[in-house]
Amino acid sequence: MPSPNESGIVLSAFAKGTLMMEDGLSTPVGTRRSFFVKTTVFISSLIGISLAVPLIGYVIAPALQRRSKEWVSLGKADALPIGEPKAMDYTMTEKDGWQERHTTKGVWAVKQSNGEVTVFSPICPHLGCGYRWDQQDRLFKCPCHGSVYDINGAVKAGPAPRPLDTLPSKIENGDLLVQYEEFKSGLAKKVQL
Protein backbone atom coordinates (compact mmCIF):
# COMPACT_ATOMS: atom_id res chain seq x y z
CA MET A 1 0.00 0.00 0.00
CA PRO A 2 1.33 3.48 -0.88
CA SER A 3 2.49 5.63 2.02
CA PRO A 4 1.05 9.09 2.73
CA ASN A 5 3.15 12.21 2.05
CA GLU A 6 3.55 15.12 4.50
CA SER A 7 0.06 16.39 3.75
CA GLY A 8 -1.47 12.98 4.46
CA ILE A 9 -2.41 12.29 0.80
CA VAL A 10 -1.64 8.79 -0.39
CA LEU A 11 0.48 8.90 -3.57
CA SER A 12 1.54 6.17 -5.96
CA ALA A 13 5.19 5.52 -6.71
CA PHE A 14 4.79 7.29 -10.08
CA ALA A 15 3.33 10.38 -8.47
CA LYS A 16 6.08 10.39 -5.83
CA GLY A 17 8.74 10.28 -8.53
CA THR A 18 7.30 13.20 -10.41
CA LEU A 19 6.90 15.30 -7.29
CA MET A 20 10.40 14.75 -5.89
CA MET A 21 12.57 17.79 -6.10
CA GLU A 22 16.29 17.83 -6.82
CA ASP A 23 18.57 20.29 -4.99
CA GLY A 24 15.64 22.40 -3.91
CA LEU A 25 14.71 23.35 -7.48
CA SER A 26 11.07 23.72 -8.29
CA THR A 27 11.31 21.51 -11.41
CA PRO A 28 10.32 17.93 -10.68
CA VAL A 29 13.01 15.29 -11.31
CA GLY A 30 12.22 12.93 -14.19
CA THR A 31 9.74 15.14 -15.98
CA ARG A 32 12.33 16.68 -18.27
CA ARG A 33 14.18 13.37 -18.58
CA SER A 34 11.00 11.41 -19.41
CA PHE A 35 10.00 14.10 -21.92
CA PHE A 36 13.33 13.75 -23.75
CA VAL A 37 13.17 9.96 -23.63
CA LYS A 38 9.64 9.93 -25.04
CA THR A 39 10.55 12.53 -27.67
CA THR A 40 13.65 10.56 -28.71
CA VAL A 41 11.66 7.32 -28.95
CA PHE A 42 8.93 9.07 -30.98
CA ILE A 43 11.37 10.69 -33.42
CA SER A 44 13.33 7.43 -33.77
CA SER A 45 10.09 5.60 -34.51
CA LEU A 46 9.16 8.14 -37.19
CA ILE A 47 12.58 7.76 -38.81
CA GLY A 48 12.31 3.96 -38.66
CA ILE A 49 8.84 3.95 -40.21
CA SER A 50 9.87 6.41 -42.92
CA LEU A 51 12.73 4.05 -43.86
CA ALA A 52 10.73 0.82 -43.51
CA VAL A 53 7.68 1.75 -45.63
CA PRO A 54 9.58 2.33 -48.91
CA LEU A 55 11.73 -0.74 -48.28
CA ILE A 56 8.69 -2.95 -47.68
CA GLY A 57 7.01 -1.46 -50.76
CA TYR A 58 10.09 -2.19 -52.86
CA VAL A 59 10.14 -5.81 -51.72
CA ILE A 60 6.40 -6.52 -51.96
CA ALA A 61 5.31 -4.45 -55.00
CA PRO A 62 6.62 -6.77 -57.76
CA ALA A 63 4.75 -9.72 -56.27
CA LEU A 64 1.48 -7.76 -56.35
CA GLN A 65 1.78 -6.66 -59.98
CA ARG A 66 -0.03 -8.60 -62.68
CA ARG A 67 1.89 -9.99 -65.59
CA SER A 68 2.69 -7.26 -68.03
CA LYS A 69 1.36 -7.58 -71.57
CA GLU A 70 3.43 -6.30 -74.41
CA TRP A 71 2.94 -5.95 -78.12
CA VAL A 72 5.34 -8.21 -79.98
CA SER A 73 6.19 -7.95 -83.67
CA LEU A 74 5.54 -10.99 -85.86
CA GLY A 75 7.18 -9.36 -88.86
CA LYS A 76 5.91 -7.45 -91.88
CA ALA A 77 2.19 -7.86 -92.56
CA ASP A 78 2.83 -7.58 -96.33
CA ALA A 79 4.88 -10.80 -96.20
CA LEU A 80 1.81 -12.87 -95.27
CA PRO A 81 0.08 -14.69 -98.14
CA ILE A 82 -3.58 -13.78 -98.62
CA GLY A 83 -6.01 -16.51 -97.55
CA GLU A 84 -3.26 -18.91 -96.38
CA PRO A 85 -2.76 -19.55 -92.65
CA LYS A 86 0.82 -19.16 -91.58
CA ALA A 87 2.34 -20.56 -88.38
CA MET A 88 4.54 -17.90 -86.80
CA ASP A 89 6.89 -18.16 -83.84
CA TYR A 90 8.29 -15.28 -81.84
CA THR A 91 10.17 -14.72 -78.60
CA MET A 92 8.63 -12.60 -75.92
CA THR A 93 9.75 -11.44 -72.49
CA GLU A 94 7.37 -12.32 -69.67
CA LYS A 95 7.67 -10.41 -66.41
CA ASP A 96 6.04 -11.97 -63.39
CA GLY A 97 7.00 -10.35 -60.11
CA TRP A 98 10.80 -10.47 -59.89
CA GLN A 99 11.14 -13.08 -62.61
CA GLU A 100 11.81 -12.18 -66.21
CA ARG A 101 11.97 -14.98 -68.75
CA HIS A 102 12.16 -15.23 -72.50
CA THR A 103 9.77 -17.72 -74.04
CA THR A 104 9.00 -18.75 -77.59
CA LYS A 105 5.33 -18.63 -78.51
CA GLY A 106 3.53 -19.66 -81.65
CA VAL A 107 0.42 -18.30 -83.36
CA TRP A 108 -1.50 -18.77 -86.58
CA ALA A 109 -1.94 -15.65 -88.74
CA VAL A 110 -4.45 -15.40 -91.60
CA LYS A 111 -4.41 -12.39 -93.92
CA GLN A 112 -7.77 -11.52 -95.49
CA SER A 113 -8.19 -10.13 -99.01
CA ASN A 114 -8.90 -6.66 -97.56
CA GLY A 115 -5.48 -6.65 -95.82
CA GLU A 116 -6.76 -7.31 -92.30
CA VAL A 117 -5.01 -10.05 -90.35
CA THR A 118 -6.59 -12.42 -87.84
CA VAL A 119 -4.23 -13.99 -85.32
CA PHE A 120 -5.29 -17.23 -83.62
CA SER A 121 -3.98 -18.78 -80.44
CA PRO A 122 -2.24 -22.08 -81.29
CA ILE A 123 -4.17 -23.88 -78.55
CA CYS A 124 -7.36 -25.82 -79.28
CA PRO A 125 -10.18 -24.49 -77.06
CA HIS A 126 -11.44 -28.03 -76.40
CA LEU A 127 -8.70 -29.46 -74.16
CA GLY A 128 -5.64 -27.33 -74.89
CA CYS A 129 -3.89 -29.41 -77.57
CA GLY A 130 -2.00 -27.87 -80.46
CA TYR A 131 -3.76 -27.99 -83.83
CA ARG A 132 -2.41 -27.85 -87.40
CA TRP A 133 -3.48 -26.56 -90.81
CA ASP A 134 -4.45 -29.23 -93.34
CA GLN A 135 -3.67 -27.60 -96.70
CA GLN A 136 -5.45 -30.28 -98.72
CA ASP A 137 -8.76 -29.99 -96.82
CA ARG A 138 -8.21 -26.28 -96.06
CA LEU A 139 -9.15 -26.80 -92.42
CA PHE A 140 -7.51 -26.50 -89.02
CA LYS A 141 -7.50 -29.94 -87.38
CA CYS A 142 -6.83 -30.91 -83.78
CA PRO A 143 -5.34 -34.40 -83.50
CA CYS A 144 -6.41 -34.94 -79.86
CA HIS A 145 -10.19 -35.33 -80.20
CA GLY A 146 -10.96 -34.54 -83.82
CA SER A 147 -12.10 -30.92 -83.59
CA VAL A 148 -12.11 -29.23 -87.00
CA TYR A 149 -12.20 -25.48 -87.76
CA ASP A 150 -12.46 -23.47 -90.97
CA ILE A 151 -9.97 -20.76 -92.00
CA ASN A 152 -11.95 -18.19 -89.97
CA GLY A 153 -11.76 -20.31 -86.80
CA ALA A 154 -15.40 -21.47 -86.78
CA VAL A 155 -16.08 -25.00 -85.50
CA LYS A 156 -16.92 -27.41 -88.35
CA ALA A 157 -16.83 -30.73 -86.46
CA GLY A 158 -15.80 -32.32 -83.19
CA PRO A 159 -16.29 -31.59 -79.50
CA ALA A 160 -14.80 -28.07 -79.39
CA PRO A 161 -17.08 -25.81 -77.30
CA ARG A 162 -16.19 -22.58 -79.11
CA PRO A 163 -14.34 -21.21 -82.16
CA LEU A 164 -10.57 -20.80 -82.20
CA ASP A 165 -9.43 -18.07 -79.81
CA THR A 166 -8.30 -14.87 -81.50
CA LEU A 167 -5.52 -12.75 -80.05
CA PRO A 168 -5.33 -8.94 -79.95
CA SER A 169 -3.40 -7.82 -83.02
CA LYS A 170 -2.75 -4.66 -85.00
CA ILE A 171 -0.70 -3.44 -87.92
CA GLU A 172 1.58 -0.54 -87.07
CA ASN A 173 4.11 0.92 -89.55
CA GLY A 174 3.68 -2.21 -91.67
CA ASP A 175 4.52 -4.57 -88.78
CA LEU A 176 2.03 -7.13 -87.50
CA LEU A 177 1.91 -6.84 -83.71
CA VAL A 178 0.28 -9.31 -81.33
CA GLN A 179 -0.44 -9.52 -77.61
CA TYR A 180 -0.23 -13.10 -76.41
CA GLU A 181 -3.03 -14.34 -74.15
CA GLU A 182 -4.07 -17.75 -72.89
CA PHE A 183 -7.63 -18.92 -72.31
CA LYS A 184 -9.32 -21.64 -70.27
CA SER A 185 -10.02 -24.78 -72.27
CA GLY A 186 -13.31 -26.67 -72.38
CA LEU A 187 -15.61 -23.68 -71.84
CA ALA A 188 -18.20 -22.33 -74.27
CA LYS A 189 -17.19 -18.77 -73.34
CA LYS A 190 -13.70 -17.37 -73.93
CA VAL A 191 -12.23 -16.79 -70.44
CA GLN A 192 -8.71 -15.41 -70.12
CA LEU A 193 -6.29 -17.04 -67.66
mmCIF file of C-alpha atoms in Angstrom:
data_model
loop_
_atom_site.group_PDB
_atom_site.id
_atom_site.type_symbol
_atom_site.label_atom_id
_atom_site.label_comp_id
_atom_site.label_asym_id
_atom_site.label_seq_id
_atom_site.Cartn_x
_atom_site.Cartn_y
_atom_site.Cartn_z
ATOM 1 C CA MET A 1 0.000 0.000 0.000
ATOM 2 C CA PRO A 2 1.326 3.480 -0.879
ATOM 3 C CA SER A 3 2.490 5.625 2.023
ATOM 4 C CA PRO A 4 1.050 9.089 2.730
ATOM 5 C CA ASN A 5 3.151 12.213 2.054
ATOM 6 C CA GLU A 6 3.552 15.119 4.498
ATOM 7 C CA SER A 7 0.059 16.391 3.749
ATOM 8 C CA GLY A 8 -1.472 12.979 4.456
ATOM 9 C CA ILE A 9 -2.406 12.292 0.796
ATOM 10 C CA VAL A 10 -1.641 8.791 -0.391
ATOM 11 C CA LEU A 11 0.485 8.901 -3.574
ATOM 12 C CA SER A 12 1.537 6.171 -5.957
ATOM 13 C CA ALA A 13 5.194 5.517 -6.708
ATOM 14 C CA PHE A 14 4.792 7.288 -10.081
ATOM 15 C CA ALA A 15 3.326 10.380 -8.469
ATOM 16 C CA LYS A 16 6.079 10.392 -5.831
ATOM 17 C CA GLY A 17 8.741 10.279 -8.528
ATOM 18 C CA THR A 18 7.295 13.204 -10.413
ATOM 19 C CA LEU A 19 6.896 15.304 -7.289
ATOM 20 C CA MET A 20 10.397 14.747 -5.888
ATOM 21 C CA MET A 21 12.573 17.786 -6.102
ATOM 22 C CA GLU A 22 16.289 17.830 -6.818
ATOM 23 C CA ASP A 23 18.569 20.286 -4.991
ATOM 24 C CA GLY A 24 15.643 22.397 -3.912
ATOM 25 C CA LEU A 25 14.706 23.351 -7.475
ATOM 26 C CA SER A 26 11.066 23.717 -8.289
ATOM 27 C CA THR A 27 11.307 21.510 -11.407
ATOM 28 C CA PRO A 28 10.316 17.929 -10.678
ATOM 29 C CA VAL A 29 13.005 15.291 -11.310
ATOM 30 C CA GLY A 30 12.215 12.934 -14.189
ATOM 31 C CA THR A 31 9.745 15.143 -15.985
ATOM 32 C CA ARG A 32 12.333 16.680 -18.266
ATOM 33 C CA ARG A 33 14.177 13.366 -18.585
ATOM 34 C CA SER A 34 11.003 11.407 -19.406
ATOM 35 C CA PHE A 35 10.001 14.100 -21.921
ATOM 36 C CA PHE A 36 13.329 13.753 -23.753
ATOM 37 C CA VAL A 37 13.174 9.959 -23.629
ATOM 38 C CA LYS A 38 9.642 9.932 -25.040
ATOM 39 C CA THR A 39 10.546 12.528 -27.672
ATOM 40 C CA THR A 40 13.646 10.557 -28.706
ATOM 41 C CA VAL A 41 11.656 7.316 -28.954
ATOM 42 C CA PHE A 42 8.928 9.066 -30.981
ATOM 43 C CA ILE A 43 11.373 10.686 -33.424
ATOM 44 C CA SER A 44 13.332 7.435 -33.775
ATOM 45 C CA SER A 45 10.085 5.597 -34.514
ATOM 46 C CA LEU A 46 9.157 8.139 -37.194
ATOM 47 C CA ILE A 47 12.583 7.757 -38.810
ATOM 48 C CA GLY A 48 12.312 3.960 -38.660
ATOM 49 C CA ILE A 49 8.839 3.948 -40.210
ATOM 50 C CA SER A 50 9.869 6.410 -42.921
ATOM 51 C CA LEU A 51 12.727 4.050 -43.861
ATOM 52 C CA ALA A 52 10.726 0.819 -43.508
ATOM 53 C CA VAL A 53 7.681 1.749 -45.633
ATOM 54 C CA PRO A 54 9.582 2.329 -48.910
ATOM 55 C CA LEU A 55 11.730 -0.743 -48.276
ATOM 56 C CA ILE A 56 8.690 -2.953 -47.684
ATOM 57 C CA GLY A 57 7.007 -1.456 -50.764
ATOM 58 C CA TYR A 58 10.091 -2.189 -52.857
ATOM 59 C CA VAL A 59 10.143 -5.809 -51.719
ATOM 60 C CA ILE A 60 6.400 -6.525 -51.961
ATOM 61 C CA ALA A 61 5.313 -4.450 -55.003
ATOM 62 C CA PRO A 62 6.619 -6.765 -57.756
ATOM 63 C CA ALA A 63 4.747 -9.719 -56.275
ATOM 64 C CA LEU A 64 1.480 -7.757 -56.346
ATOM 65 C CA GLN A 65 1.779 -6.660 -59.980
ATOM 66 C CA ARG A 66 -0.030 -8.595 -62.682
ATOM 67 C CA ARG A 67 1.886 -9.990 -65.594
ATOM 68 C CA SER A 68 2.692 -7.260 -68.030
ATOM 69 C CA LYS A 69 1.359 -7.581 -71.571
ATOM 70 C CA GLU A 70 3.434 -6.297 -74.408
ATOM 71 C CA TRP A 71 2.936 -5.947 -78.117
ATOM 72 C CA VAL A 72 5.344 -8.207 -79.977
ATOM 73 C CA SER A 73 6.187 -7.951 -83.673
ATOM 74 C CA LEU A 74 5.542 -10.990 -85.859
ATOM 75 C CA GLY A 75 7.181 -9.357 -88.863
ATOM 76 C CA LYS A 76 5.905 -7.449 -91.881
ATOM 77 C CA ALA A 77 2.187 -7.863 -92.565
ATOM 78 C CA ASP A 78 2.830 -7.582 -96.327
ATOM 79 C CA ALA A 79 4.880 -10.802 -96.200
ATOM 80 C CA LEU A 80 1.812 -12.869 -95.274
ATOM 81 C CA PRO A 81 0.077 -14.692 -98.137
ATOM 82 C CA ILE A 82 -3.584 -13.781 -98.623
ATOM 83 C CA GLY A 83 -6.009 -16.512 -97.549
ATOM 84 C CA GLU A 84 -3.262 -18.912 -96.379
ATOM 85 C CA PRO A 85 -2.760 -19.548 -92.653
ATOM 86 C CA LYS A 86 0.824 -19.162 -91.582
ATOM 87 C CA ALA A 87 2.338 -20.558 -88.384
ATOM 88 C CA MET A 88 4.535 -17.895 -86.801
ATOM 89 C CA ASP A 89 6.893 -18.159 -83.838
ATOM 90 C CA TYR A 90 8.290 -15.282 -81.841
ATOM 91 C CA THR A 91 10.171 -14.723 -78.602
ATOM 92 C CA MET A 92 8.626 -12.600 -75.915
ATOM 93 C CA THR A 93 9.749 -11.441 -72.492
ATOM 94 C CA GLU A 94 7.373 -12.320 -69.674
ATOM 95 C CA LYS A 95 7.675 -10.407 -66.414
ATOM 96 C CA ASP A 96 6.041 -11.973 -63.389
ATOM 97 C CA GLY A 97 6.999 -10.352 -60.105
ATOM 98 C CA TRP A 98 10.796 -10.471 -59.888
ATOM 99 C CA GLN A 99 11.141 -13.083 -62.609
ATOM 100 C CA GLU A 100 11.809 -12.180 -66.209
ATOM 101 C CA ARG A 101 11.970 -14.975 -68.748
ATOM 102 C CA HIS A 102 12.164 -15.226 -72.505
ATOM 103 C CA THR A 103 9.765 -17.720 -74.039
ATOM 104 C CA THR A 104 9.003 -18.746 -77.587
ATOM 105 C CA LYS A 105 5.330 -18.629 -78.506
ATOM 106 C CA GLY A 106 3.528 -19.661 -81.648
ATOM 107 C CA VAL A 107 0.422 -18.298 -83.356
ATOM 108 C CA TRP A 108 -1.496 -18.770 -86.579
ATOM 109 C CA ALA A 109 -1.942 -15.646 -88.739
ATOM 110 C CA VAL A 110 -4.452 -15.404 -91.595
ATOM 111 C CA LYS A 111 -4.408 -12.393 -93.917
ATOM 112 C CA GLN A 112 -7.769 -11.520 -95.494
ATOM 113 C CA SER A 113 -8.186 -10.134 -99.011
ATOM 114 C CA ASN A 114 -8.901 -6.659 -97.561
ATOM 115 C CA GLY A 115 -5.477 -6.647 -95.824
ATOM 116 C CA GLU A 116 -6.757 -7.309 -92.302
ATOM 117 C CA VAL A 117 -5.006 -10.048 -90.349
ATOM 118 C CA THR A 118 -6.588 -12.416 -87.839
ATOM 119 C CA VAL A 119 -4.226 -13.991 -85.320
ATOM 120 C CA PHE A 120 -5.294 -17.226 -83.625
ATOM 121 C CA SER A 121 -3.983 -18.780 -80.436
ATOM 122 C CA PRO A 122 -2.241 -22.075 -81.295
ATOM 123 C CA ILE A 123 -4.170 -23.884 -78.548
ATOM 124 C CA CYS A 124 -7.361 -25.823 -79.280
ATOM 125 C CA PRO A 125 -10.183 -24.493 -77.060
ATOM 126 C CA HIS A 126 -11.443 -28.028 -76.396
ATOM 127 C CA LEU A 127 -8.698 -29.463 -74.156
ATOM 128 C CA GLY A 128 -5.635 -27.330 -74.888
ATOM 129 C CA CYS A 129 -3.891 -29.414 -77.565
ATOM 130 C CA GLY A 130 -1.997 -27.865 -80.459
ATOM 131 C CA TYR A 131 -3.759 -27.993 -83.832
ATOM 132 C CA ARG A 132 -2.411 -27.848 -87.396
ATOM 133 C CA TRP A 133 -3.478 -26.559 -90.806
ATOM 134 C CA ASP A 134 -4.447 -29.225 -93.339
ATOM 135 C CA GLN A 135 -3.667 -27.601 -96.701
ATOM 136 C CA GLN A 136 -5.448 -30.283 -98.719
ATOM 137 C CA ASP A 137 -8.761 -29.994 -96.823
ATOM 138 C CA ARG A 138 -8.205 -26.281 -96.061
ATOM 139 C CA LEU A 139 -9.150 -26.801 -92.416
ATOM 140 C CA PHE A 140 -7.511 -26.497 -89.018
ATOM 141 C CA LYS A 141 -7.496 -29.938 -87.376
ATOM 142 C CA CYS A 142 -6.826 -30.907 -83.780
ATOM 143 C CA PRO A 143 -5.342 -34.402 -83.496
ATOM 144 C CA CYS A 144 -6.412 -34.940 -79.863
ATOM 145 C CA HIS A 145 -10.188 -35.328 -80.200
ATOM 146 C CA GLY A 146 -10.964 -34.545 -83.824
ATOM 147 C CA SER A 147 -12.096 -30.921 -83.592
ATOM 148 C CA VAL A 148 -12.110 -29.232 -87.003
ATOM 149 C CA TYR A 149 -12.198 -25.482 -87.762
ATOM 150 C CA ASP A 150 -12.459 -23.467 -90.967
ATOM 151 C CA ILE A 151 -9.973 -20.765 -91.996
ATOM 152 C CA ASN A 152 -11.950 -18.188 -89.965
ATOM 153 C CA GLY A 153 -11.757 -20.310 -86.798
ATOM 154 C CA ALA A 154 -15.399 -21.473 -86.781
ATOM 155 C CA VAL A 155 -16.076 -25.005 -85.497
ATOM 156 C CA LYS A 156 -16.925 -27.408 -88.351
ATOM 157 C CA ALA A 157 -16.833 -30.726 -86.462
ATOM 158 C CA GLY A 158 -15.796 -32.322 -83.191
ATOM 159 C CA PRO A 159 -16.293 -31.594 -79.497
ATOM 160 C CA ALA A 160 -14.799 -28.073 -79.391
ATOM 161 C CA PRO A 161 -17.081 -25.813 -77.303
ATOM 162 C CA ARG A 162 -16.187 -22.576 -79.114
ATOM 163 C CA PRO A 163 -14.344 -21.214 -82.165
ATOM 164 C CA LEU A 164 -10.571 -20.799 -82.199
ATOM 165 C CA ASP A 165 -9.425 -18.073 -79.813
ATOM 166 C CA THR A 166 -8.301 -14.870 -81.502
ATOM 167 C CA LEU A 167 -5.520 -12.746 -80.050
ATOM 168 C CA PRO A 168 -5.332 -8.942 -79.952
ATOM 169 C CA SER A 169 -3.403 -7.817 -83.017
ATOM 170 C CA LYS A 170 -2.755 -4.662 -84.998
ATOM 171 C CA ILE A 171 -0.703 -3.442 -87.923
ATOM 172 C CA GLU A 172 1.577 -0.540 -87.074
ATOM 173 C CA ASN A 173 4.107 0.919 -89.545
ATOM 174 C CA GLY A 174 3.684 -2.207 -91.670
ATOM 175 C CA ASP A 175 4.518 -4.570 -88.779
ATOM 176 C CA LEU A 176 2.032 -7.131 -87.502
ATOM 177 C CA LEU A 177 1.911 -6.840 -83.708
ATOM 178 C CA VAL A 178 0.282 -9.313 -81.329
ATOM 179 C CA GLN A 179 -0.441 -9.517 -77.609
ATOM 180 C CA TYR A 180 -0.229 -13.100 -76.407
ATOM 181 C CA GLU A 181 -3.026 -14.343 -74.152
ATOM 182 C CA GLU A 182 -4.073 -17.754 -72.886
ATOM 183 C CA PHE A 183 -7.627 -18.919 -72.308
ATOM 184 C CA LYS A 184 -9.317 -21.642 -70.275
ATOM 185 C CA SER A 185 -10.017 -24.777 -72.274
ATOM 186 C CA GLY A 186 -13.306 -26.671 -72.382
ATOM 187 C CA LEU A 187 -15.608 -23.682 -71.837
ATOM 188 C CA ALA A 188 -18.202 -22.327 -74.273
ATOM 189 C CA LYS A 189 -17.190 -18.770 -73.338
ATOM 190 C CA LYS A 190 -13.703 -17.365 -73.932
ATOM 191 C CA VAL A 191 -12.225 -16.790 -70.438
ATOM 192 C CA GLN A 192 -8.710 -15.410 -70.118
ATOM 193 C CA LEU A 193 -6.290 -17.037 -67.663
#
